[in-house]
Coordinates of C-alpha atoms (C1' of nucleotides) in Angstrom, one line a residue:
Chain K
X94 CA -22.0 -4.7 11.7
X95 CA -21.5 -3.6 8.1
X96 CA -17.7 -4.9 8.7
X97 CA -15.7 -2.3 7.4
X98 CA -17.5 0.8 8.2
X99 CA -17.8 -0.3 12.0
X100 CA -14.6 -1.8 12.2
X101 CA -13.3 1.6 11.3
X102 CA -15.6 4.0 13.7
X103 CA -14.3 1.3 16.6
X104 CA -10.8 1.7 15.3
X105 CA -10.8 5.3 15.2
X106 CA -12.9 5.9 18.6
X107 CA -10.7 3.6 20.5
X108 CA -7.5 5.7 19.4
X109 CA -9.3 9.0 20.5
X110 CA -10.3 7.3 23.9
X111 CA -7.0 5.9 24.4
X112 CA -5.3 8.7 23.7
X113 CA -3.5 7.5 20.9
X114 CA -4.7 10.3 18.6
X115 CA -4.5 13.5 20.9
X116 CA -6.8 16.6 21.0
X117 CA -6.3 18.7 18.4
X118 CA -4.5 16.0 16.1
X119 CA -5.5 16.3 12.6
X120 CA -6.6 13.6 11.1
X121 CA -6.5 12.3 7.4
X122 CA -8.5 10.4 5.7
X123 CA -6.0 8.3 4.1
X124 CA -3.6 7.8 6.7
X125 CA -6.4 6.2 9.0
X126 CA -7.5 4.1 5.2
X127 CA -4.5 2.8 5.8
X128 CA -4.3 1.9 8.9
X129 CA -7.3 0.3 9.3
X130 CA -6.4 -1.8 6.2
X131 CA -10.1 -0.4 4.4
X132 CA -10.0 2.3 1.6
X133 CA -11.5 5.9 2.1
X134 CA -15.0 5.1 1.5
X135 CA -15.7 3.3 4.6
X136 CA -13.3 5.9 7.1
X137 CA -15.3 8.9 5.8
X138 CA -18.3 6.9 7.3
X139 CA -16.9 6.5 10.8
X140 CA -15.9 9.9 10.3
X141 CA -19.3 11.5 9.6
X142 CA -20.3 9.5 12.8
X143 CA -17.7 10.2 15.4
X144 CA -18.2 14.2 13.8
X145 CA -21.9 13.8 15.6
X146 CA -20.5 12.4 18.6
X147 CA -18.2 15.5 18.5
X148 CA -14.9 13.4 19.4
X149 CA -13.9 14.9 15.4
X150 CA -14.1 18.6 14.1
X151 CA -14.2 19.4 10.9
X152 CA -12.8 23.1 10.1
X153 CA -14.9 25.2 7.5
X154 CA -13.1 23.6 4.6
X155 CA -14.0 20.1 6.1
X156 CA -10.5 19.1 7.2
X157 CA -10.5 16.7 10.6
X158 CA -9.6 17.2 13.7
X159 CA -9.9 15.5 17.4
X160 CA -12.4 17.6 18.9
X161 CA -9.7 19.0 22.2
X162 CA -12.1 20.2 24.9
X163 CA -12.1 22.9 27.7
X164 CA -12.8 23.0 31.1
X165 CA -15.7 24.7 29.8
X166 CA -16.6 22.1 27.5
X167 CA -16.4 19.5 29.7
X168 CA -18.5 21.4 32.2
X169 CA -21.3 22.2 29.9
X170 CA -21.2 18.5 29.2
X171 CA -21.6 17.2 32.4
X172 CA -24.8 19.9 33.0
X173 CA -26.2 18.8 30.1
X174 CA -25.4 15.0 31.5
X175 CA -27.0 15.4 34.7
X176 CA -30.3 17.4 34.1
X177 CA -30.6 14.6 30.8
X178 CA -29.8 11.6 33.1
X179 CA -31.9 12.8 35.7
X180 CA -34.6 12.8 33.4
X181 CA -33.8 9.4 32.6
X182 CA -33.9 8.2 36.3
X183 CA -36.9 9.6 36.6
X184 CA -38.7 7.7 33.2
X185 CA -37.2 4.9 34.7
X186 CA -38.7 5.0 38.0
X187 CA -41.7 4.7 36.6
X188 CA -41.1 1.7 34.4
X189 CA -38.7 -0.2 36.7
X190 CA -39.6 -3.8 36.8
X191 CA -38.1 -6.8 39.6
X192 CA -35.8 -8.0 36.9
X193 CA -34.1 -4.7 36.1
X194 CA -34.2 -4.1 40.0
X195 CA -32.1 -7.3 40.6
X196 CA -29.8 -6.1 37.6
X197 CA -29.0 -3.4 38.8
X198 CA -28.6 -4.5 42.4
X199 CA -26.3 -7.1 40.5
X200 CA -24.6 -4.2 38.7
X201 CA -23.8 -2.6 42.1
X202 CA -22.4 -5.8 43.7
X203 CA -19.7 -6.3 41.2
X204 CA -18.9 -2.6 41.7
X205 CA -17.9 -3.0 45.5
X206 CA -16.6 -5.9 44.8
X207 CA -14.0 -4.3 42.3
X208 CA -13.4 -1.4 44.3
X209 CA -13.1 -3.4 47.8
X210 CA -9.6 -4.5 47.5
X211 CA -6.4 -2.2 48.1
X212 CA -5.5 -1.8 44.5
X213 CA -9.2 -0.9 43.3
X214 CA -9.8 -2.6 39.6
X215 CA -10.4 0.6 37.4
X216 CA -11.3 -1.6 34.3
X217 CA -14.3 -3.5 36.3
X218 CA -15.5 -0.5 37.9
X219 CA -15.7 1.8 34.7
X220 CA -17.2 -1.2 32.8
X221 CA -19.8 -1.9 35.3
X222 CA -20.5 2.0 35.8
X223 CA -21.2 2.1 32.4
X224 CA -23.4 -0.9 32.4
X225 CA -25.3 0.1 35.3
X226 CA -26.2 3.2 33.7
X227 CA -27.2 2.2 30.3
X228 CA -29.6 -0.5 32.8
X229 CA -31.0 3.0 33.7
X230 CA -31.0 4.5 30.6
X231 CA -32.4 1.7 28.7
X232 CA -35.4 1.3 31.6
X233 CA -35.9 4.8 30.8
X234 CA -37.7 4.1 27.6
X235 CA -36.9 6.8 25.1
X236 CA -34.8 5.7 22.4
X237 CA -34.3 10.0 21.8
X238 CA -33.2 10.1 25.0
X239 CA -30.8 7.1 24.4
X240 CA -29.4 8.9 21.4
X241 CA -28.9 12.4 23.0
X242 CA -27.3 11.0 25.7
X243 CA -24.6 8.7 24.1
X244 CA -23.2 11.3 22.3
X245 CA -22.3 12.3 26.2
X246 CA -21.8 9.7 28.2
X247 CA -18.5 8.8 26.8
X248 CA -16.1 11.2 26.3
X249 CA -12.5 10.9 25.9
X250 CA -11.5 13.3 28.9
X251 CA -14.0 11.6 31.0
X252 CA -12.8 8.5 30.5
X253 CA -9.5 8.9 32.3
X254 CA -10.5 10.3 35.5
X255 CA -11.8 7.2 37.3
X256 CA -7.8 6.9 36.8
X257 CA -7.0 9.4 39.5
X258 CA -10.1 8.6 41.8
X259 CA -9.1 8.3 45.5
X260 CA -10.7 5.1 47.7
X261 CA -13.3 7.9 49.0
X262 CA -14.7 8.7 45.4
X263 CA -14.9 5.3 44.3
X264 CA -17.2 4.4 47.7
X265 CA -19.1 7.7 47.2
X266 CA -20.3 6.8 43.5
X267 CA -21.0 3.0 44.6
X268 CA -22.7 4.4 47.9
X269 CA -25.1 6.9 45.3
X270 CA -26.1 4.2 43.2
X271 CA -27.2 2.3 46.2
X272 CA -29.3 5.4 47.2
X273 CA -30.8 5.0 43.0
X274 CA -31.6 0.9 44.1
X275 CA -33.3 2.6 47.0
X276 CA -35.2 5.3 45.1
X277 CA -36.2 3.1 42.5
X278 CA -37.7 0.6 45.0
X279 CA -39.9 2.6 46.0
X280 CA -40.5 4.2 42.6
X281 CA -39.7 8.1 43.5
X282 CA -38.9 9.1 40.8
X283 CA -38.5 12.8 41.8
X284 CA -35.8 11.5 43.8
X285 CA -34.0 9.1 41.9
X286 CA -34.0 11.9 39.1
X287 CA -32.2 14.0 42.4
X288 CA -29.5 11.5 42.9
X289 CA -28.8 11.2 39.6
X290 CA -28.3 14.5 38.7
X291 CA -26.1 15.3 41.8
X292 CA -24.1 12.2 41.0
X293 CA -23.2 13.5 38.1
X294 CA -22.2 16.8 39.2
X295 CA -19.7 15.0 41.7
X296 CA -18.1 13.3 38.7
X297 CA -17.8 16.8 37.1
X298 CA -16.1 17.9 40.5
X299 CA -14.0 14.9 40.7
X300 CA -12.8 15.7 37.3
X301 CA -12.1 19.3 37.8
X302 CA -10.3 18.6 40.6
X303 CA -8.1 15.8 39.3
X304 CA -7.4 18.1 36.2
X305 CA -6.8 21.8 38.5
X306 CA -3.7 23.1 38.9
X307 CA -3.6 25.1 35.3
X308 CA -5.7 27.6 36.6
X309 CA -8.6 28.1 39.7
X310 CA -11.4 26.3 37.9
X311 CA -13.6 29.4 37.8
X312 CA -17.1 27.7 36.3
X313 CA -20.4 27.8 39.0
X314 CA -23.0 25.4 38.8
X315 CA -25.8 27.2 38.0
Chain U
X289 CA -21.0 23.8 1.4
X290 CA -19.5 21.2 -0.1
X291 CA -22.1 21.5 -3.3
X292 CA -23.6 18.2 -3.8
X293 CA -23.8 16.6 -0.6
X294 CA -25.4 19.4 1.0
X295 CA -28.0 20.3 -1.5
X296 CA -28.8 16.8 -1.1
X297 CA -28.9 16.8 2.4
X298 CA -31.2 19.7 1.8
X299 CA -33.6 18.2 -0.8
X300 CA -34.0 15.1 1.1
X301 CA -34.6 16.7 4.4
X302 CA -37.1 19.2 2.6
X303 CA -38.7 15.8 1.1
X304 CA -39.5 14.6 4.5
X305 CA -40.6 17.7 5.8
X306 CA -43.1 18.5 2.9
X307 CA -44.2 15.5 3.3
X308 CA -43.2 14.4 -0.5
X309 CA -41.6 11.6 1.5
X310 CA -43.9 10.1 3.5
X311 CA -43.7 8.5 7.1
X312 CA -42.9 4.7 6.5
X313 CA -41.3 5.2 3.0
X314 CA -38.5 2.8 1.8
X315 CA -35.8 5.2 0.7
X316 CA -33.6 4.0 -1.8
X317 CA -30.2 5.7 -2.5
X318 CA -30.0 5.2 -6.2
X319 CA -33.6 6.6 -6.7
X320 CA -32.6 9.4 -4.4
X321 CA -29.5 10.4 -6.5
X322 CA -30.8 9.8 -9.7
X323 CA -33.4 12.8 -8.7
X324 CA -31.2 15.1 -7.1
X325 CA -29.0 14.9 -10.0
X326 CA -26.1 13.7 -8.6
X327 CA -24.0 10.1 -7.5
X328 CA -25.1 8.0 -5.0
X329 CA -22.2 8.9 -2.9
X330 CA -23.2 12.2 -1.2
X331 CA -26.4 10.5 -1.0
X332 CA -25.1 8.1 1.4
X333 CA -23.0 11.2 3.2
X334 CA -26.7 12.6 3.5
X335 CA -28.5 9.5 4.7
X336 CA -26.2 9.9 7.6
X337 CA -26.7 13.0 8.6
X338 CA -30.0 12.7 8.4
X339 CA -30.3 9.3 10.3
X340 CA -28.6 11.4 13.3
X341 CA -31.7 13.8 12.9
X342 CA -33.6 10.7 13.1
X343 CA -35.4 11.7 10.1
X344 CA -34.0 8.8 8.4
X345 CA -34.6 5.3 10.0
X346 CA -31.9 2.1 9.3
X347 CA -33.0 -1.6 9.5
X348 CA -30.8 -4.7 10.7
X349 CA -30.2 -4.3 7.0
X350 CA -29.4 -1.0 6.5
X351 CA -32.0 -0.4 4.9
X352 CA -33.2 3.1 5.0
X353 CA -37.3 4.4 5.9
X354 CA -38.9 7.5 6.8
X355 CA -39.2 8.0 10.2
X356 CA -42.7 7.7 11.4
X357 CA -43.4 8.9 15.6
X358 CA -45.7 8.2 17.6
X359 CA -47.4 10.8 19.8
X360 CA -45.2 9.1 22.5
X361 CA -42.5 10.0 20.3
X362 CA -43.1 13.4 20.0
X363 CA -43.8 14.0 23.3
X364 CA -40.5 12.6 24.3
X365 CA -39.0 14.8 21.6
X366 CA -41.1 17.9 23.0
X367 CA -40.1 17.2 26.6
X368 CA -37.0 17.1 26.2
X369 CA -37.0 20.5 23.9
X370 CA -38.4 21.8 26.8
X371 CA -36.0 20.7 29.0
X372 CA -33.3 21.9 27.0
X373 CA -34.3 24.7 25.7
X374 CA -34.7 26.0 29.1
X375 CA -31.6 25.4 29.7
X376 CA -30.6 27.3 26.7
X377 CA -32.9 30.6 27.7
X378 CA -31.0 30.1 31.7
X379 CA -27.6 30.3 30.2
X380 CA -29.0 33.3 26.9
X381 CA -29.8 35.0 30.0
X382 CA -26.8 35.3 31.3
X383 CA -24.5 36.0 27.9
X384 CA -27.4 38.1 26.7
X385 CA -26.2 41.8 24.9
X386 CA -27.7 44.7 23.6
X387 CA -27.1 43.4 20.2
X388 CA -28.6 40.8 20.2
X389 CA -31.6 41.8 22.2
X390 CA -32.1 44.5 19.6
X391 CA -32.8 41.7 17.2
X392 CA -34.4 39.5 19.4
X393 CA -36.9 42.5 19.2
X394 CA -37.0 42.7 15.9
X395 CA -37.7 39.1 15.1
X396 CA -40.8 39.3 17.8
X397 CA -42.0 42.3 15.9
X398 CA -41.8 40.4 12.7
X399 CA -43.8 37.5 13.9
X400 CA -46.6 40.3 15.4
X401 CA -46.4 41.6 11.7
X402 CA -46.7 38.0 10.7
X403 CA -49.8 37.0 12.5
X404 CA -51.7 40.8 12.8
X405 CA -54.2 40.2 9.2
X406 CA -56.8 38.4 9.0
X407 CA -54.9 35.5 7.5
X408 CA -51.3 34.9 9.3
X409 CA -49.2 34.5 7.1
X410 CA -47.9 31.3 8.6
X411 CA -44.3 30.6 6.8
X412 CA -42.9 34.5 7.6
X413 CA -44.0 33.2 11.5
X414 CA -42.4 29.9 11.1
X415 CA -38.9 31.6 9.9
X416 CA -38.9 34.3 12.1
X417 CA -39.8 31.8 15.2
X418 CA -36.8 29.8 14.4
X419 CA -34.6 32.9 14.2
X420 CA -35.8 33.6 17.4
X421 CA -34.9 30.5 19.0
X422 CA -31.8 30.2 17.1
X423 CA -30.9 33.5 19.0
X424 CA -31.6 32.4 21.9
X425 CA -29.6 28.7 21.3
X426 CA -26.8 31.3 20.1
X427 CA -26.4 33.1 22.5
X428 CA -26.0 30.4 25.4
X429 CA -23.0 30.0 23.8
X430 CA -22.9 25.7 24.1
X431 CA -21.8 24.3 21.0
X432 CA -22.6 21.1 22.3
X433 CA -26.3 21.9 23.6
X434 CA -26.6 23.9 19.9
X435 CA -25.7 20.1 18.6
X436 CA -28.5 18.5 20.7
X437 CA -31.1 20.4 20.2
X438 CA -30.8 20.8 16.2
X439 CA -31.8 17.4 16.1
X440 CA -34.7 17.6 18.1
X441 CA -35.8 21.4 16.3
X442 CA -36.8 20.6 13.3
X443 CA -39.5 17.6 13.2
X444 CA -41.6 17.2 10.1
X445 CA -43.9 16.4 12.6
X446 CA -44.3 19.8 14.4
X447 CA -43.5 21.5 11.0
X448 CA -46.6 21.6 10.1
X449 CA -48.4 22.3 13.2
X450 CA -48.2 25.5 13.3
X451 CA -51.0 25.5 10.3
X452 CA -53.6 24.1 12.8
X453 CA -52.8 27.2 15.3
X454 CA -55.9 29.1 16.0
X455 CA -55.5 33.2 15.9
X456 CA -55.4 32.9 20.0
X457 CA -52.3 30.3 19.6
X458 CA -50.6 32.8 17.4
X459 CA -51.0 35.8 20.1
X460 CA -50.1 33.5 22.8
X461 CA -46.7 32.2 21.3
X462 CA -45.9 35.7 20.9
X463 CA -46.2 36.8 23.9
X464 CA -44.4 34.2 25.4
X465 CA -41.7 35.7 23.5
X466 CA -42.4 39.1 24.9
X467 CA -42.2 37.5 28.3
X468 CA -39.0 36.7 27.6
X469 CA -37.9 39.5 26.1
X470 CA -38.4 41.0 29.6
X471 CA -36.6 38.3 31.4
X472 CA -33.4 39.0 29.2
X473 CA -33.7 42.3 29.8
X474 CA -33.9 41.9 33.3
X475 CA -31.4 39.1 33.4
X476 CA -32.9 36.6 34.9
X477 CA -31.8 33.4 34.0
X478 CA -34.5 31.4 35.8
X479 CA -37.4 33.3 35.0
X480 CA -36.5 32.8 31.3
X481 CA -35.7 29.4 31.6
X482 CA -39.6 28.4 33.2
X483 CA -40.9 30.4 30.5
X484 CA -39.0 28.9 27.5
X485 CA -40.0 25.4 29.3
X486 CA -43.6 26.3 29.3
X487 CA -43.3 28.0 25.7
X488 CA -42.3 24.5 24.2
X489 CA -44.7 22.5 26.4
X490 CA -47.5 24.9 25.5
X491 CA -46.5 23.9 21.4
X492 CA -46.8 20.0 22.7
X493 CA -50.2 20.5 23.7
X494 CA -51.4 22.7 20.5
X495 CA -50.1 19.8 18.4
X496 CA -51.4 17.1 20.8
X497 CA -54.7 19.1 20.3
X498 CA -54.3 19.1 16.7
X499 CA -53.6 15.5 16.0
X500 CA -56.3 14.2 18.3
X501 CA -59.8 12.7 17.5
X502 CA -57.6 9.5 17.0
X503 CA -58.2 8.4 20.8
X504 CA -57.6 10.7 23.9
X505 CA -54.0 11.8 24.1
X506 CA -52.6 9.9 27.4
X507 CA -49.7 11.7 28.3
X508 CA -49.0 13.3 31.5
X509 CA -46.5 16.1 31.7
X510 CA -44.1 15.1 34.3
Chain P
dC160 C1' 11.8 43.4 5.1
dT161 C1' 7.0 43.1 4.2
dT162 C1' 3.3 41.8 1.5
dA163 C1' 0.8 40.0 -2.3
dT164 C1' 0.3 36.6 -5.8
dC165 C1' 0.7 32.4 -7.9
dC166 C1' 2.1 27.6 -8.3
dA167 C1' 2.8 22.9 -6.5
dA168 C1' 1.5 19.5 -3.2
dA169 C1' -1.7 17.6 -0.3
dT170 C1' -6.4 16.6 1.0
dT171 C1' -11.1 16.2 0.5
dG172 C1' -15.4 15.6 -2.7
dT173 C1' -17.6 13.0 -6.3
dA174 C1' -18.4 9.5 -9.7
dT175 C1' -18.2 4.9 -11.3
dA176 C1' -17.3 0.0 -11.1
dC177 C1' -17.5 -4.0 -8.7
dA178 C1' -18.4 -7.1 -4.5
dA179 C1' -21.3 -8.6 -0.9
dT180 C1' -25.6 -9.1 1.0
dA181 C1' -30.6 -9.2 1.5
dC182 C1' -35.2 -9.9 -0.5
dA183 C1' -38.7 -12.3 -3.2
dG184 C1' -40.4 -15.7 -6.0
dA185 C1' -40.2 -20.3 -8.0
dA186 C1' -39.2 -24.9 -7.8
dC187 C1' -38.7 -28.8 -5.1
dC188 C1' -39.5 -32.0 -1.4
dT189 C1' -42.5 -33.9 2.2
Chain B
dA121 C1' -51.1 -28.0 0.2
dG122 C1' -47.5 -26.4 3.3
dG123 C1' -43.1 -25.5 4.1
dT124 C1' -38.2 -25.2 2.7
dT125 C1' -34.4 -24.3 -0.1
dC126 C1' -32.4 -22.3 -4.0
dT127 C1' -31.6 -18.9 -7.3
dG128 C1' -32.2 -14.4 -9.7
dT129 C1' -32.8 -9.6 -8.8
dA130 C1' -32.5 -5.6 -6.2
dT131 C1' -30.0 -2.8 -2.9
dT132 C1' -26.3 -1.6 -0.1
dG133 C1' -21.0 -1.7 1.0
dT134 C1' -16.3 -1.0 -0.7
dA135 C1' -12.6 0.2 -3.6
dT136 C1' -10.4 3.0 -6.9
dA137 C1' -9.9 6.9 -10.1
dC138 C1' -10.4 11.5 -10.9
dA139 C1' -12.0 16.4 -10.1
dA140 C1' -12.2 20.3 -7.1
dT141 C1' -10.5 22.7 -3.3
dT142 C1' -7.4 24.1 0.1
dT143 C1' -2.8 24.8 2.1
dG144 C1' 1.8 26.4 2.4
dG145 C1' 5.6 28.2 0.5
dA146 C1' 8.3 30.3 -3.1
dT147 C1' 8.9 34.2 -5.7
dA148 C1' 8.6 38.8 -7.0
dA149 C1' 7.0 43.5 -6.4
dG150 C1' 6.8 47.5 -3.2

DNA sequence: CTTATCCAAATTGTATACAATACAGAACCT
DNA sequence: AGGTTCTGTATTGTATACAATTTGGATAAG
């Protein structure tokens, strides 16, 4: 943690998740300077950083904007997701250990636990999703793997949908990962690199369905 | 181009790539500006950049090295080139025009130009493979999968492969790109997709070739 | 009324100065 | 002598000032 630097890229990624700074915002250097109580230098950092993680634009004269994404977009992102995080299950098949094993199994357990009660605990269950994955990811082995897929994994419009799952969805994505523990047990990793990739073509689904009703999603998964 | 921080981005990264900068190299900002001729900040703004290309390597301490890779490394890198730009050449097929076939042409018959004499003239082949592939990346028409693979396109490492190729290698890579050709023509999105896969792997293993004598390259290909 | 041009304001790019931090070597204690 | 701490030096982080560029509108010509 350089302090201000970071402290600004958190700032600045946090408003984009949240929604705080809406697609297709633009954004200034100075106003964010001084909202994050640091000067210019530091913001044009964060900038230059959330710019590769493509949550800012820059135009051709190198004025910022919050990257707004199509359905498109969004698809692309989640093909490139799955065939990359397949991979990744795969790798990590191959390196799984007993320790990671009982992580994950860990990982899973707090997941139904969250998602057991009527009022399912979003919060946990994207936390825990997220930490289950980067288990996966991190098992995997391939810190260019790591870096390609971080600029994916979190994205703003993502984010939000575990919002509008129903009880089904959450039980689906708990019941895959328990289908992973099973793969990776056995150490198939042509499987496990299977269930990944399809889990994250339901999440695409899930999304494009929660976010229909503009127009008849028209995209085929090739 | 915003003048100065560019054409430093551009000297450093051509530092690294000639191999002016070596693997391993402490790089110091002040040194680095006082020889591109300009302040150290753009040098930073470049140092960025080229961090996310993993050309440039940070410490705890933010202090910044060459990059050096392993084979593992670059077989990572490789695999996942392969992977992607597969991918690419699935979705080129399906956006692919009679423009841009027409140059696609053109470049290939460049790069048979290129490598026809006795002595191939190796840096027209280099430019005119890139083109190619850029083309290709193009025309799938993903800005994000454009964003991925630039940083996995340009490695000092294979850089300079392509010096090592024997005649055969030359003839081979080129028609691989005739293949291609065909399946673009033909639009078949799957058929260009194994053979850009095999293309990149088939580059792997003419620089595993290259670089070996050190001990007997392990890697499977998955 | 439309279009082109130019000017003013806003915004980003660069340089420099200074603060904070990390590294290395010397002095000191054990 | 070995290890530890302390201090000077080197390097990076941040702030501010200024230059260059872009944007948007006002104004004037057609």
């Amino acid at each position: 943690m350089t302090k201000a630097s970071d402290r600004a890229y958190d700032a600045i990624r946090a408003m984009i998740l949240s929604g705080e700074l809406a697609a297709g915002d633009p954004v200034r250097e100075e106003a964010l300077a001084e909202r994050c109580g640091v000067s210019r230098t530091p913001i044009r950092d964060a900038l230059r950083r959330l710019e590769g993680d493509l949550l800012i634009r820059k135009t051709d004269s190198q004025r910022s904007f919050v990257a707004d994404w199509s359905l498109d977009d969004v698809g692309d992102a989640f093909e490139l997701r799955a065939m990359l995080e397949g991979y990744a299950a795969r790798r990590a098949a191959r390196n799984m250990s007993a320790e990671v094993l009982e992580q994950l199994r860990a990982c899973n357990a707090a997941i139904a636990a969250a998602i057991s009660g009527r009022k399912p605990d979003v919060a946990t269950f994207l936390d825990r999703n997220r930490e289950f994955h980067a288990l996966v990811l991190e098992t995997a082995g391939s810190r260019r793997l790591t870096n390609l897929l971080t600029a994916l994994i979190e994205q703003p419009v993502v984010w939000r949908t575990a919002h509008h799952y129903d009880p089904e969805a959450f039980q689906r994505s708990h019941s895959e990962h328990g289908d992973l523990l099973s793969a990776f047990e056995r150490g198939d990793g042509a499987w496990a690199e299977s269930i990944m990739a399809g889990h994250i073509r339901r999440a695409f689904h899930a999304y494009s369905d929660a976010h229909l009703g503009m127009k008849a999603a028209g995209r085929d998964a090739a």
